[in-house]
Amino acid sequence: MAYNILIVDDSLTVRQVIARSLTLAGLPIGSIHEAANGREGLDQLEREWIDLVFCDLSMPVMDGMTMVAHMQNDGMLQQTPVIIVTADGSIAKIDELRARGVSAYIRKPFTPEQLRNVVIDCMRCDHASTC
């Protein structure tokens, strides 16, 4: 099964690095969608079938915490796992995101292997719980 992935980050370079890393990791990718902020990410989720979301925390317009809160309120987190990819290592934020239903957390910088492993773990688990 090929995965449709949404990458939400205000940095075009980071979005490209994540997309390239996923390809290098040998994962079955159907399509990759991109958004520059949480608002655009929510719009993509309404229009496209997305199997997995990679999301940064610090973005203009709508940050990752707010996007995750909207996804939680709409029940999207129960069907679509979210992996936070950020340089922010705040334990309080990580704990809050996990409590909201975020599946996993990866710190920047990352390797293709780290992305592959977290995708495999999240797509194998029950999406009603964290991976």
Backbone as numpy.savetxt, mean C-alpha at the origin, in Angstrom:
# Nx Ny Nz CAx CAy CAz Cx Cy Cz
-2.45 -16.10 -10.47 -3.28 -14.92 -10.47 -2.40 -13.68 -10.47
-2.65 -12.77 -11.38 -1.89 -11.52 -11.46 -2.56 -10.47 -10.58
-1.73 -9.72 -9.86 -2.23 -8.72 -8.93 -2.31 -7.33 -9.57
-3.41 -6.64 -9.32 -3.54 -5.23 -9.69 -3.13 -4.43 -8.46
-2.13 -3.59 -8.64 -1.51 -2.90 -7.52 -1.65 -1.40 -7.68
-1.94 -0.72 -6.57 -1.99 0.74 -6.52 -0.84 1.23 -5.66
-0.04 2.15 -6.21 1.07 2.75 -5.48 0.72 4.21 -5.23
0.63 4.60 -3.97 0.25 5.96 -3.59 1.44 6.61 -2.89
2.06 7.56 -3.59 3.21 8.28 -3.04 3.35 9.58 -3.81
3.69 10.66 -3.13 3.82 11.94 -3.82 5.09 12.03 -4.67
6.01 11.12 -4.49 7.25 11.11 -5.27 7.12 10.16 -6.47
7.21 10.73 -7.67 7.19 9.91 -8.88 8.33 8.91 -8.86
9.49 9.33 -8.39 10.65 8.43 -8.33 10.37 7.23 -7.43
9.78 7.47 -6.27 9.48 6.36 -5.35 8.44 5.43 -5.99
7.43 5.99 -6.64 6.44 5.14 -7.31 7.11 4.26 -8.36
8.03 4.84 -9.12 8.74 4.07 -10.15 9.63 3.00 -9.53
10.29 3.32 -8.42 11.16 2.35 -7.75 10.32 1.18 -7.21
9.18 1.47 -6.61 8.31 0.39 -6.11 7.83 -0.48 -7.27
7.37 0.14 -8.35 6.89 -0.62 -9.50 8.00 -1.48 -10.08
9.18 -0.92 -10.24 10.31 -1.67 -10.78 10.72 -2.79 -9.84
10.73 -2.52 -8.54 11.10 -3.54 -7.56 10.12 -4.70 -7.58
8.84 -4.41 -7.72 7.84 -5.47 -7.80 8.07 -6.34 -9.03
8.41 -5.71 -10.14 8.68 -6.46 -11.37 9.94 -7.31 -11.20
11.00 -6.72 -10.63 12.24 -7.46 -10.41 12.05 -8.61 -9.43
11.11 -8.47 -8.51 10.87 -9.50 -7.51 10.19 -10.73 -8.10
9.75 -10.64 -9.34 9.14 -11.79 -10.00 7.71 -12.05 -9.60
7.03 -11.05 -9.09 5.63 -11.22 -8.69 4.72 -11.16 -9.91
3.61 -11.89 -9.86 2.66 -11.84 -10.98 1.86 -10.52 -10.94
2.25 -9.58 -11.75 1.62 -8.26 -11.77 0.68 -8.16 -12.96
-0.57 -7.80 -12.68 -1.53 -7.56 -13.75 -1.38 -6.15 -14.25
-1.65 -5.19 -13.39 -1.48 -3.78 -13.74 -1.05 -3.01 -12.50
-0.34 -1.92 -12.76 0.09 -1.04 -11.68 -0.54 0.32 -11.91
-1.24 0.79 -10.90 -1.88 2.11 -10.93 -1.12 3.00 -9.97
-1.10 4.30 -10.24 -0.36 5.23 -9.41 -1.23 6.41 -9.00
-0.92 6.94 -7.82 -1.59 8.14 -7.32 -0.56 8.95 -6.54
-0.66 10.28 -6.62 0.30 11.17 -5.98 -0.10 11.59 -4.58
-1.32 11.23 -4.15 -1.76 11.55 -2.79 -2.95 10.66 -2.44
-3.36 10.71 -1.18 -4.44 9.86 -0.71 -5.76 10.08 -1.42
-6.07 11.32 -1.76 -7.33 11.62 -2.47 -7.35 10.93 -3.83
-6.23 11.05 -4.58 -6.13 10.37 -5.87 -6.19 8.85 -5.67
-5.58 8.37 -4.59 -5.61 6.94 -4.30 -7.03 6.44 -4.08
-7.82 7.17 -3.29 -9.22 6.78 -3.07 -10.01 6.82 -4.37
-9.74 7.81 -5.23 -10.41 7.89 -6.53 -10.08 6.66 -7.37
-8.81 6.24 -7.37 -8.41 5.04 -8.11 -9.12 3.80 -7.57
-9.23 3.71 -6.24 -9.89 2.55 -5.63 -11.37 2.47 -6.01
-11.99 3.63 -6.25 -13.39 3.64 -6.66 -13.55 3.22 -8.12
-12.54 3.49 -8.96 -12.64 3.23 -10.40 -12.07 1.89 -10.84
-11.08 1.39 -10.15 -10.33 0.21 -10.60 -10.42 -0.93 -9.60
-10.30 -2.16 -10.10 -10.17 -3.31 -9.22 -8.73 -3.35 -8.75
-8.50 -3.21 -7.45 -7.17 -3.19 -6.87 -7.07 -4.33 -5.86
-6.01 -5.13 -6.01 -5.79 -6.25 -5.09 -4.94 -5.87 -3.89
-4.08 -4.84 -4.06 -3.11 -4.50 -3.03 -2.70 -3.04 -3.19
-2.55 -2.34 -2.06 -2.15 -0.93 -2.08 -0.84 -0.76 -1.33
0.10 -0.04 -1.96 1.29 0.46 -1.29 1.06 1.94 -1.06
1.26 2.41 0.18 0.91 3.80 0.49 1.96 4.45 1.38
2.37 5.66 1.00 3.24 6.49 1.82 2.39 7.18 2.89
3.03 7.73 3.90 2.29 8.46 4.94 2.28 9.96 4.69
3.42 10.53 4.33 3.55 11.98 4.18 3.32 12.39 2.73
2.14 12.97 2.48 1.79 13.42 1.13 0.94 14.67 1.24
0.98 15.52 0.22 0.10 16.69 0.21 -1.34 16.28 -0.10
-2.25 17.19 0.03 -3.69 17.04 -0.26 -4.34 16.10 0.75
-3.94 14.82 0.75 -4.42 13.85 1.74 -3.28 12.90 2.07
-2.92 12.81 3.35 -1.83 11.94 3.75 -2.30 10.48 3.85
-1.34 9.60 4.07 -1.65 8.18 4.14 -2.52 7.79 5.33
-2.33 8.45 6.47 -3.16 8.15 7.65 -4.63 8.44 7.35
-4.89 9.57 6.69 -6.27 9.95 6.37 -6.85 9.01 5.32
-6.05 8.63 4.34 -6.51 7.68 3.32 -6.91 6.35 3.97
-6.06 5.86 4.86 -6.35 4.60 5.55 -7.63 4.74 6.39
-7.81 5.88 7.04 -9.03 6.10 7.83 -10.27 6.04 6.94
-10.20 6.65 5.77 -11.33 6.59 4.82 -11.58 5.15 4.36
-10.50 4.43 4.08 -10.65 3.04 3.65 -11.26 2.19 4.77
-10.87 2.45 6.00 -11.43 1.72 7.14 -12.92 2.02 7.28
-13.28 3.30 7.21 -14.69 3.69 7.35 -15.56 3.12 6.24
-15.01 2.98 5.03 -15.76 2.45 3.89 -15.72 0.92 3.81
-15.00 0.28 4.73 -14.90 -1.18 4.72 -13.94 -1.73 3.70
-13.16 -0.86 3.03 -12.24 -1.32 1.98 -11.06 -2.11 2.54
-10.66 -1.81 3.78 -9.50 -2.49 4.34 -9.76 -3.98 4.57
-11.01 -4.37 4.61 -11.32 -5.78 4.81 -11.10 -6.59 3.54
-11.17 -5.94 2.37 -10.95 -6.65 1.11 -9.62 -6.33 0.46
-9.07 -5.15 0.72 -7.87 -4.71 0.02 -6.76 -4.44 1.03
-5.74 -5.29 1.06 -4.65 -5.05 2.00 -3.85 -3.79 1.63
-3.40 -3.09 2.66 -2.58 -1.89 2.48 -1.23 -2.13 3.16
-0.18 -1.84 2.40 1.18 -1.92 2.92 1.71 -0.50 2.96
2.08 -0.04 4.13 2.65 1.29 4.29 4.14 1.22 3.96
4.58 2.11 3.07 5.99 2.22 2.70 6.41 3.65 2.99
7.21 3.83 4.04 7.54 5.19 4.48 8.87 5.22 5.21
9.44 6.41 5.29 10.65 6.61 6.08 10.31 6.90 7.54
9.04 7.16 7.83 8.59 7.48 9.19 8.56 6.20 10.02
9.37 6.18 11.07 9.46 4.98 11.90 8.74 5.11 13.24
7.82 6.04 13.35 7.12 6.27 14.61 6.33 5.03 15.04
6.68 4.49 16.20 5.99 3.31 16.72 4.51 3.62 16.96
4.21 4.81 17.43 2.81 5.19 17.69 2.00 5.18 16.40
2.56 5.70 15.31 1.86 5.69 14.03 1.67 4.27 13.51
2.72 3.47 13.62 2.63 2.08 13.16 1.55 1.34 13.93
1.53 1.52 15.25 0.51 0.87 16.08 -0.89 1.33 15.70
-1.06 2.64 15.46 -2.37 3.16 15.07 -2.81 2.60 13.72
-1.88 2.53 12.77 -2.20 1.99 11.45 -2.58 0.51 11.53
-1.86 -0.24 12.32 -2.19 -1.67 12.49 -3.56 -1.82 13.14
-3.86 -0.96 14.11 -5.18 -1.00 14.77 -6.29 -0.69 13.76
-6.01 0.14 12.78 -7.01 0.47 11.75 -7.17 -0.65 10.73
-6.20 -1.56 10.67 -6.32 -2.67 9.73 -5.29 -2.72 8.63
-4.24 -1.89 8.71 -3.18 -1.94 7.72 -2.48 -3.29 7.83
-2.17 -3.87 6.70 -1.62 -5.23 6.67 -0.15 -5.31 7.03
0.65 -4.35 6.56 2.08 -4.44 6.79 2.72 -3.06 6.68
3.98 -2.99 7.06 4.73 -1.75 7.09 6.14 -2.05 6.63
6.64 -1.24 5.68 8.01 -1.37 5.20 8.67 0.00 5.30
9.88 0.03 5.85 10.63 1.29 5.94 11.45 1.50 4.68
11.48 2.76 4.25 12.37 3.15 3.15 13.77 3.33 3.75
14.81 2.95 3.06 14.84 2.26 1.77 14.51 0.78 1.95
14.11 0.15 0.88 13.71 -1.26 0.90 14.36 -1.98 -0.27
14.27 -3.29 -0.24 14.80 -4.10 -1.34 13.65 -4.78 -2.07
13.88 -5.20 -3.32 12.84 -5.96 -4.03 12.42 -7.21 -3.25
13.37 -7.83 -2.56 13.06 -9.04 -1.80 12.10 -8.73 -0.65
12.30 -7.58 0.02 11.40 -7.20 1.11 9.98 -7.00 0.56
9.88 -6.32 -0.58 8.55 -6.10 -1.18 7.92 -7.44 -1.56
8.70 -8.30 -2.19 8.17 -9.62 -2.58 7.65 -10.38 -1.37
8.44 -10.43 -0.31 8.05 -11.19 0.87 6.78 -10.64 1.51
6.66 -9.32 1.61 5.47 -8.75 2.24 4.24 -8.96 1.35
4.40 -8.88 0.04 3.27 -9.14 -0.86 2.82 -10.58 -0.73
3.75 -11.51 -0.74 3.40 -12.93 -0.61 2.69 -13.17 0.72
3.21 -12.61 1.80 2.57 -12.79 3.11 1.16 -12.22 3.13
0.99 -11.01 2.59 -0.32 -10.36 2.65 -1.34 -11.01 1.74
-0.92 -11.47 0.59 -1.88 -12.07 -0.33 -2.25 -13.50 0.07
-1.45 -14.08 0.94 -1.71 -15.43 1.42 -2.62 -15.43 2.65
-2.69 -14.29 3.37 -3.42 -14.25 4.63 -4.89 -13.90 4.44
-5.62 -13.97 5.50 -7.01 -13.56 5.55 -7.01 -12.04 5.64
-7.61 -11.34 4.67 -7.55 -9.89 4.63 -8.39 -9.22 5.72
-9.19 -9.97 6.43 -9.96 -9.40 7.53 -9.06 -9.16 8.75
-7.87 -9.75 8.70 -6.92 -9.53 9.79 -5.62 -9.01 9.20
-4.70 -8.61 10.05 -3.44 -8.13 9.53 -2.56 -9.30 9.15
-1.68 -9.06 8.20 -0.80 -10.13 7.69 0.43 -10.27 8.55
